[in-house]
mmCIF file of C-alpha atoms and ligand atoms in Angstrom:
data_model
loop_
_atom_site.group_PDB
_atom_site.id
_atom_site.type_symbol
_atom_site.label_atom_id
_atom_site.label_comp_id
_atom_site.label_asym_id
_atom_site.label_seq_id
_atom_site.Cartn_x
_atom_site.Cartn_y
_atom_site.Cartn_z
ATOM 1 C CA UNK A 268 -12.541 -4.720 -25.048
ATOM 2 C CA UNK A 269 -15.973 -3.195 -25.602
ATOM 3 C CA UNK A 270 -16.320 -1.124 -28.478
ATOM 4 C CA UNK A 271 -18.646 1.997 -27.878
ATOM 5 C CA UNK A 272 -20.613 1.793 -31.085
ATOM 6 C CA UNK A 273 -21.475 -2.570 -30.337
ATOM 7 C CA UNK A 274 -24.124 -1.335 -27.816
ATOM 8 C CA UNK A 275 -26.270 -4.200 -27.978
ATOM 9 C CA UNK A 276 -29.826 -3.139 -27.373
ATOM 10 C CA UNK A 277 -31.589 -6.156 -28.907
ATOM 11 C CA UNK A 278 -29.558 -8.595 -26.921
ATOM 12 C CA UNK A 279 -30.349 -6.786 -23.975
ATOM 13 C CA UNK A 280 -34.142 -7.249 -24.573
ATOM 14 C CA UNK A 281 -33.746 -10.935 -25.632
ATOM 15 C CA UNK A 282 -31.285 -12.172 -22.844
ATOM 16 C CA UNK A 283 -34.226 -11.226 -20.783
ATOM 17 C CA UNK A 284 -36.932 -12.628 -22.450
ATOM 18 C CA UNK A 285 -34.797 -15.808 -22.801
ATOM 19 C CA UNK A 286 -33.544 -15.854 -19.267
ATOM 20 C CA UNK A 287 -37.455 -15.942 -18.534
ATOM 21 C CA UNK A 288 -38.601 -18.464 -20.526
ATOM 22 C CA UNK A 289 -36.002 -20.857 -19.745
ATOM 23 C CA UNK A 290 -35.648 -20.355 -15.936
ATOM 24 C CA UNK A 291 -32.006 -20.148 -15.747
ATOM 25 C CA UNK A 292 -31.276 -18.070 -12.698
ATOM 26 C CA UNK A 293 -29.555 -14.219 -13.135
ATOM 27 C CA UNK A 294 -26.635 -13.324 -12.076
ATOM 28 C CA UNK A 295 -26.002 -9.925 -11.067
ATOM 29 C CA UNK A 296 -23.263 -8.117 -9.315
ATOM 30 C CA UNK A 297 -21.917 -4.489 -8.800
ATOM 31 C CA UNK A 298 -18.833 -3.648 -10.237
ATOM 32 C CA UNK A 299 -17.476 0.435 -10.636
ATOM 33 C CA UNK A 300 -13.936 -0.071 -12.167
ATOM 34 C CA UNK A 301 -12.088 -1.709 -14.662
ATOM 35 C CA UNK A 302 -10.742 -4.757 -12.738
ATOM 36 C CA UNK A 303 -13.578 -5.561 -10.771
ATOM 37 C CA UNK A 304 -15.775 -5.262 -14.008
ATOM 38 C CA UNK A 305 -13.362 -7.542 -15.894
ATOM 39 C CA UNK A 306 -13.029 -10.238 -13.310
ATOM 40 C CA UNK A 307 -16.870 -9.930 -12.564
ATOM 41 C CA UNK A 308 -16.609 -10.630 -16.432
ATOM 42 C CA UNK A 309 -14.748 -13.433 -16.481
ATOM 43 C CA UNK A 310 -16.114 -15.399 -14.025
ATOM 44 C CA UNK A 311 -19.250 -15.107 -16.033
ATOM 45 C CA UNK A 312 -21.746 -12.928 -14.572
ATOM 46 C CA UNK A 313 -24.582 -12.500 -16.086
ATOM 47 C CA UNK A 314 -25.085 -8.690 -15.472
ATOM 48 C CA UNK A 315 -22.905 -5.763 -13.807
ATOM 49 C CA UNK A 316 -23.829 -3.007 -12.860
ATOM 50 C CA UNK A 317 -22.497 0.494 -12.175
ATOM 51 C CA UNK A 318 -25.008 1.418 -9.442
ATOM 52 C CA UNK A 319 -25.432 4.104 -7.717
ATOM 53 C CA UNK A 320 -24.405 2.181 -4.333
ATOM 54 C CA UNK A 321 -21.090 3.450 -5.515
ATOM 55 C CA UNK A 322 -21.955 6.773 -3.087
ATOM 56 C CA UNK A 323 -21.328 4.523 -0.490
ATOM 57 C CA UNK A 324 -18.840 1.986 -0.797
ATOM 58 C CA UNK A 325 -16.224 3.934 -3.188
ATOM 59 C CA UNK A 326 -17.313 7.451 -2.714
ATOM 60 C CA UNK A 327 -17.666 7.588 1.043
ATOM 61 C CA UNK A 328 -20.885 9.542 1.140
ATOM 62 C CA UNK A 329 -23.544 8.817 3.922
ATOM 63 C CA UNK A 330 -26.040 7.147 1.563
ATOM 64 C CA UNK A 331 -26.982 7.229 -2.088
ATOM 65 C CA UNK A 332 -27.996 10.877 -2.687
ATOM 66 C CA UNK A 333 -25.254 12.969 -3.016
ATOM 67 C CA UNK A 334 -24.063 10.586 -6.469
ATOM 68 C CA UNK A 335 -24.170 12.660 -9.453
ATOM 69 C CA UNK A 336 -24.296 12.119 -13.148
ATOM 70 C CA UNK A 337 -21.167 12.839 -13.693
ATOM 71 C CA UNK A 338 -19.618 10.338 -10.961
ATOM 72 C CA UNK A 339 -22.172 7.804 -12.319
ATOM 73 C CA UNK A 340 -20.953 8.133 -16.212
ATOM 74 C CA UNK A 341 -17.410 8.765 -15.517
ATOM 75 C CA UNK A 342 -17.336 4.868 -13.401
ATOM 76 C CA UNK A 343 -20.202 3.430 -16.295
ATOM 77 C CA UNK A 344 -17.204 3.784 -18.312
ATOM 78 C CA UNK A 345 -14.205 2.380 -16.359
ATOM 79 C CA UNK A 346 -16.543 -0.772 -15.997
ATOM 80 C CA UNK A 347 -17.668 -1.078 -18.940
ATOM 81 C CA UNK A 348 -13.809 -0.600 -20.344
ATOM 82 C CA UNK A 349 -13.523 -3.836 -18.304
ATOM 83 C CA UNK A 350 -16.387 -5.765 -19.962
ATOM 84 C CA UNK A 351 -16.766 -7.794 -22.880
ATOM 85 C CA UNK A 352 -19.619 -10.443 -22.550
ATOM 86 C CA UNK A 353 -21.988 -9.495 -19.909
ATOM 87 C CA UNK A 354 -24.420 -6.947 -19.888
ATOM 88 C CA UNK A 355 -23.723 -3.359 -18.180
ATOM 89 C CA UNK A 356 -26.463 -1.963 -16.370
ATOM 90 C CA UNK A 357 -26.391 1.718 -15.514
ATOM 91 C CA UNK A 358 -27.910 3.718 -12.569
ATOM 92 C CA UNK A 359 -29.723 6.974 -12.916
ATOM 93 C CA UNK A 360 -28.414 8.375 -9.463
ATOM 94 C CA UNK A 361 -30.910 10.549 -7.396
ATOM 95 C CA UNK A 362 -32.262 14.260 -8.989
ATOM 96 C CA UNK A 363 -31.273 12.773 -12.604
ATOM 97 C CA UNK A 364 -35.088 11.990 -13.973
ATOM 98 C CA UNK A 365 -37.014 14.613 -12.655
ATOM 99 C CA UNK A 366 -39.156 14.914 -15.731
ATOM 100 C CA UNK A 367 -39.522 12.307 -19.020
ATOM 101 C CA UNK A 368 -37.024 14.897 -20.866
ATOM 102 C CA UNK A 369 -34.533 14.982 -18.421
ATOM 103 C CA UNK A 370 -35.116 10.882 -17.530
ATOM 104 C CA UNK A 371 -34.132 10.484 -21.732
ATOM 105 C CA UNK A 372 -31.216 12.832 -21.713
ATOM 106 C CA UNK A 373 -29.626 11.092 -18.497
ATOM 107 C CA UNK A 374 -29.954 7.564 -19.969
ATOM 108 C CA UNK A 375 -28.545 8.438 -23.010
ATOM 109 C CA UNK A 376 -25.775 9.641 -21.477
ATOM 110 C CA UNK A 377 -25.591 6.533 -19.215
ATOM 111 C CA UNK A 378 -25.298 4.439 -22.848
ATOM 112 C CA UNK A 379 -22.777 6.702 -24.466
ATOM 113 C CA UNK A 380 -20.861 5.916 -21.051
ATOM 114 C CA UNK A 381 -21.022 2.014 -21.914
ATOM 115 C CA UNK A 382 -24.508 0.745 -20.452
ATOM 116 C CA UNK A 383 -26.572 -1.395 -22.470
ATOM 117 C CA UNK A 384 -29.734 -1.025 -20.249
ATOM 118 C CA UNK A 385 -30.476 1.556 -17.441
ATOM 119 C CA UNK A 386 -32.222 1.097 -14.026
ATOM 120 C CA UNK A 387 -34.030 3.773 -12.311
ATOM 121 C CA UNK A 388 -36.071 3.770 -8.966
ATOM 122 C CA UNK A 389 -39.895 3.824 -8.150
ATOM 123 C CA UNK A 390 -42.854 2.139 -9.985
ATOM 124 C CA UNK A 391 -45.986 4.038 -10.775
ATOM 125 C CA UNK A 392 -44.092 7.400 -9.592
ATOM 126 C CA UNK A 393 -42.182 7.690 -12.129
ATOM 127 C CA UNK A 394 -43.922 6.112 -14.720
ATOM 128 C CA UNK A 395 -43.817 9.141 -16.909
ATOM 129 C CA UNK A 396 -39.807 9.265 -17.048
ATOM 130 C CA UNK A 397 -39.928 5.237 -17.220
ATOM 131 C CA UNK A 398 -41.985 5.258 -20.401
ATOM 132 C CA UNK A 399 -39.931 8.076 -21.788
ATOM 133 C CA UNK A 400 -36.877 5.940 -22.116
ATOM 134 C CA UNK A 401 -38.662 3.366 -23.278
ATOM 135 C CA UNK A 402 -39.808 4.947 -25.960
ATOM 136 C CA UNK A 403 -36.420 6.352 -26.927
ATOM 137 C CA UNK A 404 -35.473 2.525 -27.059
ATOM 138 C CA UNK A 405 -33.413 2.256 -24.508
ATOM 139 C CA UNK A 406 -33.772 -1.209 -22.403
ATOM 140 C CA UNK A 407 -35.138 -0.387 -18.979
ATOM 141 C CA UNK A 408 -34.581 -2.373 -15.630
ATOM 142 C CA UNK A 409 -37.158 -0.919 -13.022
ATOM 143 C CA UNK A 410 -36.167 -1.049 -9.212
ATOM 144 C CA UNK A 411 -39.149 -1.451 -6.682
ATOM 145 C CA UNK A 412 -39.251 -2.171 -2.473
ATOM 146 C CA UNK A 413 -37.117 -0.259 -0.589
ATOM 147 C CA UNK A 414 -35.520 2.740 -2.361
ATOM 148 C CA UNK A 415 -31.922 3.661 -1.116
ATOM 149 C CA UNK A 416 -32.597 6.961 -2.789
ATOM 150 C CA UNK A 417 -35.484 8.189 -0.469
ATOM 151 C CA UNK A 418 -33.659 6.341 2.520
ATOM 152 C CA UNK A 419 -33.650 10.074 4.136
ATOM 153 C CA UNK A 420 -37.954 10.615 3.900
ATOM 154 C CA UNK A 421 -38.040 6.282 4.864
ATOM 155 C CA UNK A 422 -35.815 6.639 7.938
ATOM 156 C CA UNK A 423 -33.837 4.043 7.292
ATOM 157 C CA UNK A 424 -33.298 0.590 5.428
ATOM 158 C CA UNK A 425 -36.697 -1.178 5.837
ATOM 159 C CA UNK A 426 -38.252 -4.160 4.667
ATOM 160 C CA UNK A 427 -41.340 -3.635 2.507
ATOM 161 C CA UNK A 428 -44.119 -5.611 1.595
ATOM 162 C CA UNK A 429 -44.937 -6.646 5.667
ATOM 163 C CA UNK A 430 -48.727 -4.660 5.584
ATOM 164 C CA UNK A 431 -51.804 -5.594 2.629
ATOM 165 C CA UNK A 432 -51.071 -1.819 1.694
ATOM 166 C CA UNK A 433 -47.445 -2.486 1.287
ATOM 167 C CA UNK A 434 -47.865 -5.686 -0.704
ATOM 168 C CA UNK A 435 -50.840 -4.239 -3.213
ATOM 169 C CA UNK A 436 -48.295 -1.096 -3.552
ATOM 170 C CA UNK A 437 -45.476 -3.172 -4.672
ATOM 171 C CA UNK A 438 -47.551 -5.680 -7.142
ATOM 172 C CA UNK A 439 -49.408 -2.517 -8.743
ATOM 173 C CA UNK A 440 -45.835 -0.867 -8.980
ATOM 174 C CA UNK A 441 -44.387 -4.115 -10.604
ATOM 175 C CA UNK A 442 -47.634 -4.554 -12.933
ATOM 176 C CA UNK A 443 -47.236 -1.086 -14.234
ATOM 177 C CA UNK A 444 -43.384 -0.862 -14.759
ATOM 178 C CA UNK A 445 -44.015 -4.568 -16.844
ATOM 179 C CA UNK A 446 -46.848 -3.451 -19.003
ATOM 180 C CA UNK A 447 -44.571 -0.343 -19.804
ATOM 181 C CA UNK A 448 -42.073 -2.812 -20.902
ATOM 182 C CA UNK A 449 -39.243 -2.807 -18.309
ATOM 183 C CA UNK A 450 -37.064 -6.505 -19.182
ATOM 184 C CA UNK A 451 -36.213 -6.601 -15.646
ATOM 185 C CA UNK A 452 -37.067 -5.506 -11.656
ATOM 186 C CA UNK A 453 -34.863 -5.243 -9.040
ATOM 187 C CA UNK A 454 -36.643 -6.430 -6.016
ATOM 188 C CA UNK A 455 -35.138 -4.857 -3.038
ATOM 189 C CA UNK A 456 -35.589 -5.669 0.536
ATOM 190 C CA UNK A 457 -39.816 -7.188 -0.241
ATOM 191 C CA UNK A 458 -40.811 -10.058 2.328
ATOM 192 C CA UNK A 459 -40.244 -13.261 0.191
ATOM 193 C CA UNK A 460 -43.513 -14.111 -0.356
ATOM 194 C CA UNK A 461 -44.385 -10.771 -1.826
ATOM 195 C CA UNK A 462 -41.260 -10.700 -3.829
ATOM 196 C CA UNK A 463 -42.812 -14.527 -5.593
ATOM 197 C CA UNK A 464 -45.654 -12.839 -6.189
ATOM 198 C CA UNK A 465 -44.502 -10.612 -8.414
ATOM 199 C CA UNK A 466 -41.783 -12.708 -9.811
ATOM 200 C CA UNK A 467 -45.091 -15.300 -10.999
ATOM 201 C CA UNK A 468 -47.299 -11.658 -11.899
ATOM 202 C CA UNK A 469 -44.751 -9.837 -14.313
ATOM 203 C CA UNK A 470 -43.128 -11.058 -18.019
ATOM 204 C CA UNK A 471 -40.059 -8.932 -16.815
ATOM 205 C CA UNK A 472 -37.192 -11.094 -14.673
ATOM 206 C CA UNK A 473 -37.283 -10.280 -11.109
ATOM 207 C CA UNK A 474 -33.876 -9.608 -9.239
ATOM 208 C CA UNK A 475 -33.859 -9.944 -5.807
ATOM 209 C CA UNK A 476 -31.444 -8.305 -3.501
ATOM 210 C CA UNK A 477 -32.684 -9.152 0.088
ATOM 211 C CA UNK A 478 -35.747 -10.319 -0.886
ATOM 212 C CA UNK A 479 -35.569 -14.320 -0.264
ATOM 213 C CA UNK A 480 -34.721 -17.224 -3.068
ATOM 214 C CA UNK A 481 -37.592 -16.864 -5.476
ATOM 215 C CA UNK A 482 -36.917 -14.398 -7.922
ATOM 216 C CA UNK A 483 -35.174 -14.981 -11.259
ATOM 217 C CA UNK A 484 -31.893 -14.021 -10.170
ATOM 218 C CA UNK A 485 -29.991 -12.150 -7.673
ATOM 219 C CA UNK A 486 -27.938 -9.153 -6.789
ATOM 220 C CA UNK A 487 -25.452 -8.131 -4.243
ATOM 221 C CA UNK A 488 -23.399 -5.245 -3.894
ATOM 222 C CA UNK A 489 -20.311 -6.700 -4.593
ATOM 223 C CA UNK A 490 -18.457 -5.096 -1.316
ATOM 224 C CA UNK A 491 -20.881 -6.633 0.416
ATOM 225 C CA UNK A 492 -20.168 -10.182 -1.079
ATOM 226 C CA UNK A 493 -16.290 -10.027 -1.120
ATOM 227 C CA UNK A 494 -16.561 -8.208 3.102
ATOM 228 C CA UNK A 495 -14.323 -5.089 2.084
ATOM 229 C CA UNK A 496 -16.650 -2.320 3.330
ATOM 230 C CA UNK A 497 -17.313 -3.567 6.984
ATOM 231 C CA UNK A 498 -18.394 -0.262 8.061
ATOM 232 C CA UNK A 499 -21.955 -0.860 6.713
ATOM 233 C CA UNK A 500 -23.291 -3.934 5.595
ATOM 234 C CA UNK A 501 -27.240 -4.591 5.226
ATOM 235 C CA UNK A 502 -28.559 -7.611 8.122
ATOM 236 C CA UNK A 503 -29.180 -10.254 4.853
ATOM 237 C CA UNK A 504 -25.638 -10.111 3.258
ATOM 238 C CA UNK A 505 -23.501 -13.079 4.354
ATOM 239 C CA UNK A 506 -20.045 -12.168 2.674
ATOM 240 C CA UNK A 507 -18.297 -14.926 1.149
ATOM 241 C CA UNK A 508 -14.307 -13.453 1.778
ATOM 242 C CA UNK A 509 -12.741 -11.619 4.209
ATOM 243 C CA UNK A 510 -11.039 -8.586 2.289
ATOM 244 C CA UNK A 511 -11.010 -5.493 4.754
ATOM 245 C CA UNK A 512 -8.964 -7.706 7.229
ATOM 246 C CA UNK A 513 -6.989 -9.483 4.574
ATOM 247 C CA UNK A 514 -6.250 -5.527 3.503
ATOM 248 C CA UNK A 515 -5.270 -4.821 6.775
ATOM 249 C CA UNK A 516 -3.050 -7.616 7.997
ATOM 250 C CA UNK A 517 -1.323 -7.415 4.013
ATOM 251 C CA UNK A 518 -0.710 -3.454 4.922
ATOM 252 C CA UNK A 519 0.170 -3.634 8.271
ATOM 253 C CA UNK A 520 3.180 -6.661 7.588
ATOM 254 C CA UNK A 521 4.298 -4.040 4.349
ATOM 255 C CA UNK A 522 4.597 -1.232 7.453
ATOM 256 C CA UNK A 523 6.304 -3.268 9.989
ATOM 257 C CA UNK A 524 8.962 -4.729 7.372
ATOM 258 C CA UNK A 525 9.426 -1.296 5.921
ATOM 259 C CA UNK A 526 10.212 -0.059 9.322
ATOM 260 C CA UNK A 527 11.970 -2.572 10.424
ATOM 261 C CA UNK A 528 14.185 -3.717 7.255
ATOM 262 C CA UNK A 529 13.486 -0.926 4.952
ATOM 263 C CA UNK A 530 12.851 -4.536 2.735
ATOM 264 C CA UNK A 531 9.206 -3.892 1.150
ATOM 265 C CA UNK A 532 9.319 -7.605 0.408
ATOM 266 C CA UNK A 533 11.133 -9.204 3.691
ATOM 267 C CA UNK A 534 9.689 -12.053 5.334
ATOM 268 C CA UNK A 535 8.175 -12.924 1.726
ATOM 269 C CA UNK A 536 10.154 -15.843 -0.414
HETATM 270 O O1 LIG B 64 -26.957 0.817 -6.534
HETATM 271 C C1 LIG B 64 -26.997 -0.401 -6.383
HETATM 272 O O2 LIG B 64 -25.998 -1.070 -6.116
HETATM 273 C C2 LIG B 64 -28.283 -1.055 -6.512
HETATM 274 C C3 LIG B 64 -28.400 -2.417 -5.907
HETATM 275 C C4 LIG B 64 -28.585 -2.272 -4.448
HETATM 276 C C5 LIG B 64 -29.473 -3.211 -6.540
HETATM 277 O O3 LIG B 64 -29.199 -0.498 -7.018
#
């Protein structure tokens, strides 16, 4: 595993810049234990990370909000226990980077926790706080579009980008998180064409999560992508397995052979 003191801040910066250059696609996923982290790991994706999503589908809060720091460090380092090649991305959750002081002392803790970059969200807002890390040399991944963590004052999941205000808000949040030196964006839920626009505008790789197929890589909430959290699942996630009902029927044949033989493992060979 891991070691805590192999935090690899240049090769953070680099994979980015090279990952850039060469085109090669990104390829991001959440993870917020050990064995998801590890097979994430091992079936080589490019980045994981702990994000603050983990409210909803581990945590069983109504949205993104109620996460603290102390949730969000205590599950940075169960995943990152669980990686050893890719790169762990950690979320400042909501209330955590109020002001550039409080911003530094949050993603410090997020790196003592296992991260090797940090992701925060808002563009020209929070510019201040953004810049603050930076300058404390700690790689920076910038999230922009729709913001889970203002869902409440938004109403809702919504798709940004749609009016000329929308669209010049995004690009001059994308422009300014770059030039401060973010290696990455997440792009979430920007019309596609907007989303290509900034992915040809900014040095920094874009990653798109409902934002259409041109940024430089993509991310998906990994409950989302494997179909075990069917109580909520955003209108562009197609999941790829079927694990709530593959949960269920596995439980409910455990229950009915239990009651029936007492035999946890009749009917099996
Ligand atoms: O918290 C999270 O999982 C995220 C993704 C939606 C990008 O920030």
């Amino acid at each position: 595993m891991r070691a805590q003191e192999s935090i690899r801040w240049d090769h953070s910066v680099k994979f980015f810049q090279d990952r850039k250059r060469s085109g090669e696609r990104v390829v991001s996923l959440t993870a917020y234990d050990f064995p998801s982290a590890r097979l994430l790991d091992e079936a080589g994706v490019d980045i994981v990370l702990v994000g603050d999503s983990l409210g909803m589908v581990v945590l069983g809060y109504e949205d993104t909000t109620a996460v603290t720091m102390e949730e969000m460090c205590h599950h940075t380092r169960a995943a990152a226990r669980g990686v050893e090649r890719a790169m762990v991305l950690g979320d400042l959750p909501f209330g955590s980077y109020e002001t550039p002081e409080e911003a530094v002392q949050n993603a410090r803790r997020l790196v003592a926790a296992g991260a090797d970059a940090v992701k925060l969200e808002g563009g020209i807002a929070v510019l201040p706080e953004v810049e603050a890390i930076i300058a404390d040399g700690i790689p920076f991944v910038g999230h922009i579009g729709m913001l889970p963590q203002h869902v409440r004052e938004e109403g809702g999941y919504k798709k940004k980008g749609k009016s000329e205000a929308g669209r010049a808000r995004i690009i001059a949040d994308a422009e300014a998180l770059d030039a401060a030196g973010a290696c990455a964006l997440v792009l979430e839920s920007i019309i596609s064409p907007v989303a290509a626009e900034v992915t040809h505008a900014v040095d920094a790789i874009t990653i798109g999560i409902g934002s259409g197929h041109c940024c430089d890589g993509q991310v998906l909430v990994l409950h989302d992508l494997l179909g075990s959290f069917p109580w909520f699942r955003p209108g562009f996630v197609r999941p790829r397995a079927d694990f709530a009902g593959e949960t269920l029927r596995a439980v409910r044949a455990y229950a009915h052979a239990v009651r029936e033989t007492g035999n946890p493992n009749e009917g099996l060979p």
